[in-house]
Amino acid sequence: MTQSVRTRLSPAERREQLLDLGVRLLATRSLDELSIDLLAEEAGISRGLLYHYFGSKHDFREAVVRRAADDLIAQTAPPVDGEPEERLLVSMAAYLDYVVANYEGYLSLVKGAASGNAALRAIYEEARAALTDRIFREDAGNQILPDTPAVRLVVRGWSAMTEELVLTWKVEPNGVTREELIGILAGSLRPLVEATLLQP
Amino acid sequence: MTQSVRTRLSPAERREQLLDLGVRLLATRSLDELSIDLLAEEAGISRGLLYHYFGSKHDFREAVVRRAADDLIAQTAPPVDGEPEERLLVSMAAYLDYVVANYEGYLSLVKGAASGNAALRAIYEEARAALTDRIFREDAGNQILPDTPAVRLVVRGWSAMTEELVLTWKVEPNGVTREELIGILAGSLRPLVEATLLQP
DNA sequence: ACCTCTTATTGAACGACTGTCAATAGGTAG
DNA sequence: CTACCTATTGACAGTCGTTCAATAAGAGGT
């Protein structure tokens, strides 16, 4: 991988190469093991060049995480037609399949977000908001999901539950099938909201 | 804070002092901002001494997180008598109050666990297992919660939801009262499990 | 083919931090 | 008061993030 000859790319190409490499490395290492040293060596460039394209290590990580989040949102876009319940099922399936297919990378995204950095957290929040806002949008007229603070809160909690369930199931399915899990995920939202609305 | 004179404590005392200081600092800084330098200066000792008591930075962090987790478990112990539903309510209230009172520290615990390190993750898992196992134990005879893989999975998800809701609510209550939140948390477990059992 | 100029790229240097270890000194037993 | 045990120190080596003046790749003009 060590490049003896200095190759000169256009800024756009180099930036792309470094971001792609960053996302790819995220599947093997965790976010804070993604050192400048490692990345420079793996890309066959000097450490200095990274600072030319991304101001700091944090900025680079932020760009990598943002790209990973964009991938997630793009690849789990819900279908535009069909019944609300059906679309929710398809959404859940897409999310589940994405996480299973990109397990390590997704884990790095989640960990990175939780790891304190405000910028990373914001990207993560944004991605999850994009996923849950779809649900409110899918429910035209807010018949299933009235838009109250408590319901917003519960939908957010349901997102966290979904994430936890999918990540856990990926590691230990324990006999639960993919279809069962999707059914549980999609089928739990309505009872949760109803239970919330029953609160005095 | 700089100690001009070298004070010699018994190993037990020094260990205790350092751990306490570590937990206290966790309320201000995040886990990976808890450097050896900072801690040594704050404690008025040399960096070397920290390595005498804890083999490495990771070991020290692990000890600090373990202490924080033990605190959480001890302070949220459920009452031994009363109806199951009532005990669940009291448990939830204790958990909520603990998180609100120790918000920053609890956040550091959660972040630390998510941050990749296997040892930290294990401590966190252990703490959460202690919290959820209580629920299964409270439900004598497993009338509400049959002990199946799917139900185990959902209870785990419900834990994640609970954590998310409490942390979010602490920052943005949005008009939801403490009692409402506790009601939502405690009242959501049964519907969730029932919806799960309905899955074909 | 050669030259020129822009700018992508380098590598040395600095500071902050983790980790190691032989030397030092506090306190206690005798 | 002395001697010994060991808690504690401080200096040193290695790693990593970050900066910046110097270098050379490659395109465009002649």
mmCIF file of N, CA and C in Angstrom, chain A residues 67-156:
data_model
loop_
_atom_site.group_PDB
_atom_site.id
_atom_site.type_symbol
_atom_site.label_atom_id
_atom_site.label_comp_id
_atom_site.label_asym_id
_atom_site.label_seq_id
_atom_site.Cartn_x
_atom_site.Cartn_y
_atom_site.Cartn_z
ATOM 1 N N ARG A 67 -21.215 10.633 6.053
ATOM 2 C CA ARG A 67 -21.391 9.822 4.858
ATOM 3 C C ARG A 67 -22.095 8.508 5.192
ATOM 4 N N ALA A 68 -21.694 7.887 6.288
ATOM 5 C CA ALA A 68 -22.335 6.633 6.697
ATOM 6 C C ALA A 68 -23.825 6.851 6.967
ATOM 7 N N ALA A 69 -24.148 7.971 7.614
ATOM 8 C CA ALA A 69 -25.548 8.273 7.918
ATOM 9 C C ALA A 69 -26.347 8.494 6.640
ATOM 10 N N ASP A 70 -25.748 9.196 5.679
ATOM 11 C CA ASP A 70 -26.427 9.430 4.404
ATOM 12 C C ASP A 70 -26.714 8.112 3.699
ATOM 13 N N ASP A 71 -25.746 7.206 3.736
ATOM 14 C CA ASP A 71 -25.942 5.866 3.182
ATOM 15 C C ASP A 71 -27.180 5.217 3.785
ATOM 16 N N LEU A 72 -27.224 5.233 5.121
ATOM 17 C CA LEU A 72 -28.341 4.607 5.829
ATOM 18 C C LEU A 72 -29.682 5.178 5.378
ATOM 19 N N ILE A 73 -29.777 6.497 5.371
ATOM 20 C CA ILE A 73 -31.044 7.133 5.005
ATOM 21 C C ILE A 73 -31.439 6.802 3.577
ATOM 22 N N ALA A 74 -30.453 6.860 2.677
ATOM 23 C CA ALA A 74 -30.749 6.604 1.269
ATOM 24 C C ALA A 74 -31.201 5.165 1.059
ATOM 25 N N GLN A 75 -30.543 4.228 1.718
ATOM 26 C CA GLN A 75 -30.828 2.817 1.453
ATOM 27 C C GLN A 75 -32.059 2.293 2.179
ATOM 28 N N THR A 76 -32.640 3.093 3.068
ATOM 29 C CA THR A 76 -33.830 2.619 3.766
ATOM 30 C C THR A 76 -35.040 3.483 3.449
ATOM 31 N N ALA A 77 -34.997 4.161 2.319
ATOM 32 C CA ALA A 77 -36.140 4.989 1.918
ATOM 33 C C ALA A 77 -37.386 4.115 1.819
ATOM 34 N N PRO A 78 -38.502 4.570 2.409
ATOM 35 C CA PRO A 78 -39.731 3.764 2.402
ATOM 36 C C PRO A 78 -40.406 3.840 1.041
ATOM 37 N N PRO A 79 -41.224 2.876 0.711
ATOM 38 C CA PRO A 79 -41.964 2.910 -0.550
ATOM 39 C C PRO A 79 -42.978 4.049 -0.498
ATOM 40 N N VAL A 80 -43.344 4.558 -1.645
ATOM 41 C CA VAL A 80 -44.238 5.716 -1.653
ATOM 42 C C VAL A 80 -45.709 5.337 -1.655
ATOM 43 N N ASP A 81 -46.009 4.075 -2.002
ATOM 44 C CA ASP A 81 -47.419 3.711 -2.050
ATOM 45 C C ASP A 81 -47.715 2.542 -1.112
ATOM 46 N N GLY A 82 -48.993 2.221 -0.960
ATOM 47 C CA GLY A 82 -49.404 1.139 -0.087
ATOM 48 C C GLY A 82 -50.050 1.657 1.182
ATOM 49 N N GLU A 83 -50.649 0.738 1.953
ATOM 50 C CA GLU A 83 -51.289 1.106 3.211
ATOM 51 C C GLU A 83 -50.217 1.501 4.245
ATOM 52 N N PRO A 84 -50.547 2.411 5.165
ATOM 53 C CA PRO A 84 -49.611 2.831 6.206
ATOM 54 C C PRO A 84 -48.960 1.658 6.934
ATOM 55 N N GLU A 85 -49.782 0.701 7.379
ATOM 56 C CA GLU A 85 -49.243 -0.434 8.139
ATOM 57 C C GLU A 85 -48.252 -1.226 7.291
ATOM 58 N N GLU A 86 -48.624 -1.395 6.021
ATOM 59 C CA GLU A 86 -47.778 -2.133 5.107
ATOM 60 C C GLU A 86 -46.454 -1.401 4.876
ATOM 61 N N ARG A 87 -46.546 -0.084 4.724
ATOM 62 C CA ARG A 87 -45.323 0.698 4.496
ATOM 63 C C ARG A 87 -44.414 0.667 5.709
ATOM 64 N N LEU A 88 -45.022 0.662 6.882
ATOM 65 C CA LEU A 88 -44.218 0.575 8.093
ATOM 66 C C LEU A 88 -43.453 -0.742 8.110
ATOM 67 N N LEU A 89 -44.148 -1.816 7.729
ATOM 68 C CA LEU A 89 -43.503 -3.131 7.673
ATOM 69 C C LEU A 89 -42.314 -3.115 6.713
ATOM 70 N N VAL A 90 -42.530 -2.537 5.540
ATOM 71 C CA VAL A 90 -41.450 -2.485 4.547
ATOM 72 C C VAL A 90 -40.290 -1.647 5.059
ATOM 73 N N SER A 91 -40.619 -0.534 5.708
ATOM 74 C CA SER A 91 -39.586 0.316 6.295
ATOM 75 C C SER A 91 -38.747 -0.457 7.302
ATOM 76 N N MET A 92 -39.434 -1.156 8.180
ATOM 77 C CA MET A 92 -38.730 -1.908 9.217
ATOM 78 C C MET A 92 -37.834 -2.964 8.599
ATOM 79 N N ALA A 93 -38.342 -3.622 7.561
ATOM 80 C CA ALA A 93 -37.555 -4.654 6.893
ATOM 81 C C ALA A 93 -36.299 -4.051 6.274
ATOM 82 N N ALA A 94 -36.476 -2.883 5.627
ATOM 83 C CA ALA A 94 -35.325 -2.235 4.998
ATOM 84 C C ALA A 94 -34.286 -1.849 6.044
ATOM 85 N N TYR A 95 -34.768 -1.296 7.154
ATOM 86 C CA TYR A 95 -33.859 -0.911 8.232
ATOM 87 C C TYR A 95 -33.125 -2.134 8.775
ATOM 88 N N LEU A 96 -33.889 -3.168 9.054
ATOM 89 C CA LEU A 96 -33.290 -4.397 9.590
ATOM 90 C C LEU A 96 -32.225 -4.949 8.645
ATOM 91 N N ASP A 97 -32.575 -5.045 7.373
ATOM 92 C CA ASP A 97 -31.633 -5.606 6.406
ATOM 93 C C ASP A 97 -30.383 -4.746 6.275
ATOM 94 N N TYR A 98 -30.592 -3.439 6.329
ATOM 95 C CA TYR A 98 -29.424 -2.557 6.243
ATOM 96 C C TYR A 98 -28.486 -2.783 7.418
ATOM 97 N N VAL A 99 -29.040 -2.826 8.606
ATOM 98 C CA VAL A 99 -28.203 -2.983 9.798
ATOM 99 C C VAL A 99 -27.483 -4.333 9.765
ATOM 100 N N VAL A 100 -28.212 -5.373 9.349
ATOM 101 C CA VAL A 100 -27.580 -6.692 9.300
ATOM 102 C C VAL A 100 -26.455 -6.716 8.270
ATOM 103 N N ALA A 101 -26.693 -6.078 7.133
ATOM 104 C CA ALA A 101 -25.693 -6.090 6.064
ATOM 105 C C ALA A 101 -24.480 -5.232 6.413
ATOM 106 N N ASN A 102 -24.719 -4.124 7.099
ATOM 107 C CA ASN A 102 -23.621 -3.210 7.441
ATOM 108 C C ASN A 102 -23.406 -3.142 8.937
ATOM 109 N N TYR A 103 -23.472 -4.295 9.567
ATOM 110 C CA TYR A 103 -23.470 -4.344 11.025
ATOM 111 C C TYR A 103 -22.338 -3.531 11.666
ATOM 112 N N GLU A 104 -21.103 -3.880 11.321
ATOM 113 C CA GLU A 104 -19.964 -3.228 11.976
ATOM 114 C C GLU A 104 -19.965 -1.718 11.744
ATOM 115 N N GLY A 105 -20.212 -1.345 10.514
ATOM 116 C CA GLY A 105 -20.232 0.070 10.189
ATOM 117 C C GLY A 105 -21.335 0.802 10.943
ATOM 118 N N TYR A 106 -22.511 0.194 10.985
ATOM 119 C CA TYR A 106 -23.628 0.820 11.692
ATOM 120 C C TYR A 106 -23.313 0.954 13.180
ATOM 121 N N LEU A 107 -22.687 -0.073 13.717
ATOM 122 C CA LEU A 107 -22.304 -0.042 15.124
ATOM 123 C C LEU A 107 -21.346 1.115 15.391
ATOM 124 N N SER A 108 -20.410 1.304 14.491
ATOM 125 C CA SER A 108 -19.464 2.411 14.650
ATOM 126 C C SER A 108 -20.193 3.746 14.621
ATOM 127 N N LEU A 109 -21.199 3.827 13.768
ATOM 128 C CA LEU A 109 -21.996 5.055 13.700
ATOM 129 C C LEU A 109 -22.686 5.322 15.032
ATOM 130 N N VAL A 110 -23.342 4.300 15.553
ATOM 131 C CA VAL A 110 -24.055 4.439 16.810
ATOM 132 C C VAL A 110 -23.095 4.773 17.956
ATOM 133 N N LYS A 111 -22.012 4.020 18.023
ATOM 134 C CA LYS A 111 -21.026 4.264 19.078
ATOM 135 C C LYS A 111 -20.462 5.662 18.976
ATOM 136 N N GLY A 112 -20.107 6.035 17.760
ATOM 137 C CA GLY A 112 -19.535 7.360 17.554
ATOM 138 C C GLY A 112 -20.470 8.442 18.043
ATOM 139 N N ALA A 113 -21.753 8.270 17.750
ATOM 140 C CA ALA A 113 -22.726 9.272 18.162
ATOM 141 C C ALA A 113 -22.813 9.342 19.677
ATOM 142 N N ALA A 114 -22.785 8.170 20.302
ATOM 143 C CA ALA A 114 -22.936 8.140 21.750
ATOM 144 C C ALA A 114 -21.693 8.669 22.449
ATOM 145 N N SER A 115 -20.603 8.702 21.717
ATOM 146 C CA SER A 115 -19.312 8.974 22.366
ATOM 147 C C SER A 115 -19.083 10.422 22.745
ATOM 148 N N GLY A 116 -20.141 11.214 22.841
ATOM 149 C CA GLY A 116 -19.964 12.526 23.447
ATOM 150 C C GLY A 116 -19.884 13.687 22.490
ATOM 151 N N ASN A 117 -19.058 13.552 21.470
ATOM 152 C CA ASN A 117 -18.897 14.651 20.525
ATOM 153 C C ASN A 117 -20.236 15.204 20.042
ATOM 154 N N ALA A 118 -20.415 16.492 20.212
ATOM 155 C CA ALA A 118 -21.698 17.111 19.894
ATOM 156 C C ALA A 118 -22.013 17.040 18.405
ATOM 157 N N ALA A 119 -21.014 17.232 17.574
ATOM 158 C CA ALA A 119 -21.237 17.219 16.131
ATOM 159 C C ALA A 119 -21.686 15.832 15.677
ATOM 160 N N LEU A 120 -21.006 14.792 16.169
ATOM 161 C CA LEU A 120 -21.373 13.430 15.799
ATOM 162 C C LEU A 120 -22.784 13.114 16.275
ATOM 163 N N ARG A 121 -23.067 13.535 17.487
ATOM 164 C CA ARG A 121 -24.402 13.301 18.026
ATOM 165 C C ARG A 121 -25.465 13.947 17.145
ATOM 166 N N ALA A 122 -25.181 15.155 16.703
ATOM 167 C CA ALA A 122 -26.146 15.870 15.869
ATOM 168 C C ALA A 122 -26.418 15.103 14.580
ATOM 169 N N ILE A 123 -25.379 14.565 13.964
ATOM 170 C CA ILE A 123 -25.551 13.807 12.719
ATOM 171 C C ILE A 123 -26.427 12.589 12.970
ATOM 172 N N TYR A 124 -26.143 11.908 14.047
ATOM 173 C CA TYR A 124 -26.911 10.716 14.405
ATOM 174 C C TYR A 124 -28.378 11.074 14.654
ATOM 175 N N GLU A 125 -28.581 12.121 15.448
ATOM 176 C CA GLU A 125 -29.952 12.565 15.735
ATOM 177 C C GLU A 125 -30.689 12.883 14.448
ATOM 178 N N GLU A 126 -29.983 13.543 13.560
ATOM 179 C CA GLU A 126 -30.570 13.938 12.284
ATOM 180 C C GLU A 126 -31.004 12.711 11.499
ATOM 181 N N ALA A 127 -30.131 11.704 11.485
ATOM 182 C CA ALA A 127 -30.449 10.484 10.741
ATOM 183 C C ALA A 127 -31.667 9.801 11.351
ATOM 184 N N ARG A 128 -31.700 9.722 12.677
ATOM 185 C CA ARG A 128 -32.826 9.041 13.301
ATOM 186 C C ARG A 128 -34.102 9.845 13.143
ATOM 187 N N ALA A 129 -33.959 11.168 13.184
ATOM 188 C CA ALA A 129 -35.134 12.006 12.953
ATOM 189 C C ALA A 129 -35.676 11.757 11.554
ATOM 190 N N ALA A 130 -34.781 11.603 10.581
ATOM 191 C CA ALA A 130 -35.218 11.343 9.210
ATOM 192 C C ALA A 130 -36.005 10.042 9.166
ATOM 193 N N LEU A 131 -35.572 9.047 9.925
ATOM 194 C CA LEU A 131 -36.256 7.756 9.927
ATOM 195 C C LEU A 131 -37.614 7.835 10.613
ATOM 196 N N THR A 132 -37.682 8.538 11.760
ATOM 197 C CA THR A 132 -38.955 8.566 12.492
ATOM 198 C C THR A 132 -39.937 9.559 11.887
ATOM 199 N N ASP A 133 -39.419 10.651 11.315
ATOM 200 C CA ASP A 133 -40.319 11.619 10.704
ATOM 201 C C ASP A 133 -41.114 10.980 9.570
ATOM 202 N N ARG A 134 -40.473 10.028 8.889
ATOM 203 C CA ARG A 134 -41.181 9.288 7.857
ATOM 204 C C ARG A 134 -42.453 8.672 8.421
ATOM 205 N N ILE A 135 -42.316 8.156 9.628
ATOM 206 C CA ILE A 135 -43.457 7.461 10.223
ATOM 207 C C ILE A 135 -44.618 8.414 10.452
ATOM 208 N N PHE A 136 -44.293 9.605 10.976
ATOM 209 C CA PHE A 136 -45.347 10.590 11.160
ATOM 210 C C PHE A 136 -45.921 10.999 9.817
ATOM 211 N N ARG A 137 -45.062 11.099 8.814
ATOM 212 C CA ARG A 137 -45.506 11.522 7.498
ATOM 213 C C ARG A 137 -46.376 10.436 6.852
ATOM 214 N N GLU A 138 -45.988 9.172 7.102
ATOM 215 C CA GLU A 138 -46.755 8.066 6.522
ATOM 216 C C GLU A 138 -48.170 8.014 7.086
ATOM 217 N N ASP A 139 -48.303 8.477 8.315
ATOM 218 C CA ASP A 139 -49.592 8.421 8.966
ATOM 219 C C ASP A 139 -50.393 9.684 8.631
ATOM 220 N N ALA A 140 -50.866 9.768 7.425
ATOM 221 C CA ALA A 140 -51.569 10.964 6.966
ATOM 222 C C ALA A 140 -52.761 11.256 7.862
ATOM 223 N N GLY A 141 -52.859 12.493 8.318
ATOM 224 C CA GLY A 141 -53.974 12.873 9.167
ATOM 225 C C GLY A 141 -53.758 12.526 10.627
ATOM 226 N N ASN A 142 -52.613 11.970 10.935
ATOM 227 C CA ASN A 142 -52.279 11.628 12.323
ATOM 228 C C ASN A 142 -53.380 10.827 13.006
ATOM 229 N N GLN A 143 -53.897 9.815 12.305
ATOM 230 C CA GLN A 143 -54.949 9.013 12.909
ATOM 231 C C GLN A 143 -54.388 8.027 13.924
ATOM 232 N N ILE A 144 -53.267 7.416 13.550
ATOM 233 C CA ILE A 144 -52.636 6.480 14.487
ATOM 234 C C ILE A 144 -51.784 7.221 15.505
ATOM 235 N N LEU A 145 -51.075 8.239 15.018
ATOM 236 C CA LEU A 145 -50.128 8.951 15.869
ATOM 237 C C LEU A 145 -50.489 10.421 16.024
ATOM 238 N N PRO A 146 -51.318 10.770 17.005
ATOM 239 C CA PRO A 146 -51.568 12.184 17.255
ATOM 240 C C PRO A 146 -50.258 12.859 17.643
ATOM 241 N N ASP A 147 -50.053 14.076 17.186
ATOM 242 C CA ASP A 147 -48.759 14.720 17.387
ATOM 243 C C ASP A 147 -48.712 15.491 18.706
ATOM 244 N N THR A 148 -48.597 14.756 19.799
ATOM 245 C CA THR A 148 -48.466 15.383 21.116
ATOM 246 C C THR A 148 -47.048 15.148 21.641
ATOM 247 N N PRO A 149 -46.633 15.958 22.630
ATOM 248 C CA PRO A 149 -45.281 15.766 23.201
ATOM 249 C C PRO A 149 -45.057 14.335 23.687
ATOM 250 N N ALA A 150 -46.040 13.793 24.389
ATOM 251 C CA ALA A 150 -45.855 12.441 24.936
ATOM 252 C C ALA A 150 -45.679 11.423 23.818
ATOM 253 N N VAL A 151 -46.450 11.562 22.745
ATOM 254 C CA VAL A 151 -46.350 10.610 21.628
ATOM 255 C C VAL A 151 -45.010 10.766 20.919
ATOM 256 N N ARG A 152 -44.590 12.010 20.701
ATOM 257 C CA ARG A 152 -43.260 12.254 20.126
ATOM 258 C C ARG A 152 -42.190 11.542 20.942
ATOM 259 N N LEU A 153 -42.323 11.717 22.258
ATOM 260 C CA LEU A 153 -41.356 11.109 23.168
ATOM 261 C C LEU A 153 -41.350 9.596 23.008
ATOM 262 N N VAL A 154 -42.547 9.019 22.956
ATOM 263 C CA VAL A 154 -42.641 7.563 22.879
ATOM 264 C C VAL A 154 -42.124 7.039 21.540
ATOM 265 N N VAL A 155 -42.381 7.774 20.471
ATOM 266 C CA VAL A 155 -41.865 7.339 19.166
ATOM 267 C C VAL A 155 -40.335 7.338 19.185
ATOM 268 N N ARG A 156 -39.793 8.326 19.849
ATOM 269 C CA ARG A 156 -38.342 8.367 19.993
ATOM 270 C C ARG A 156 -37.851 7.156 20.777
#
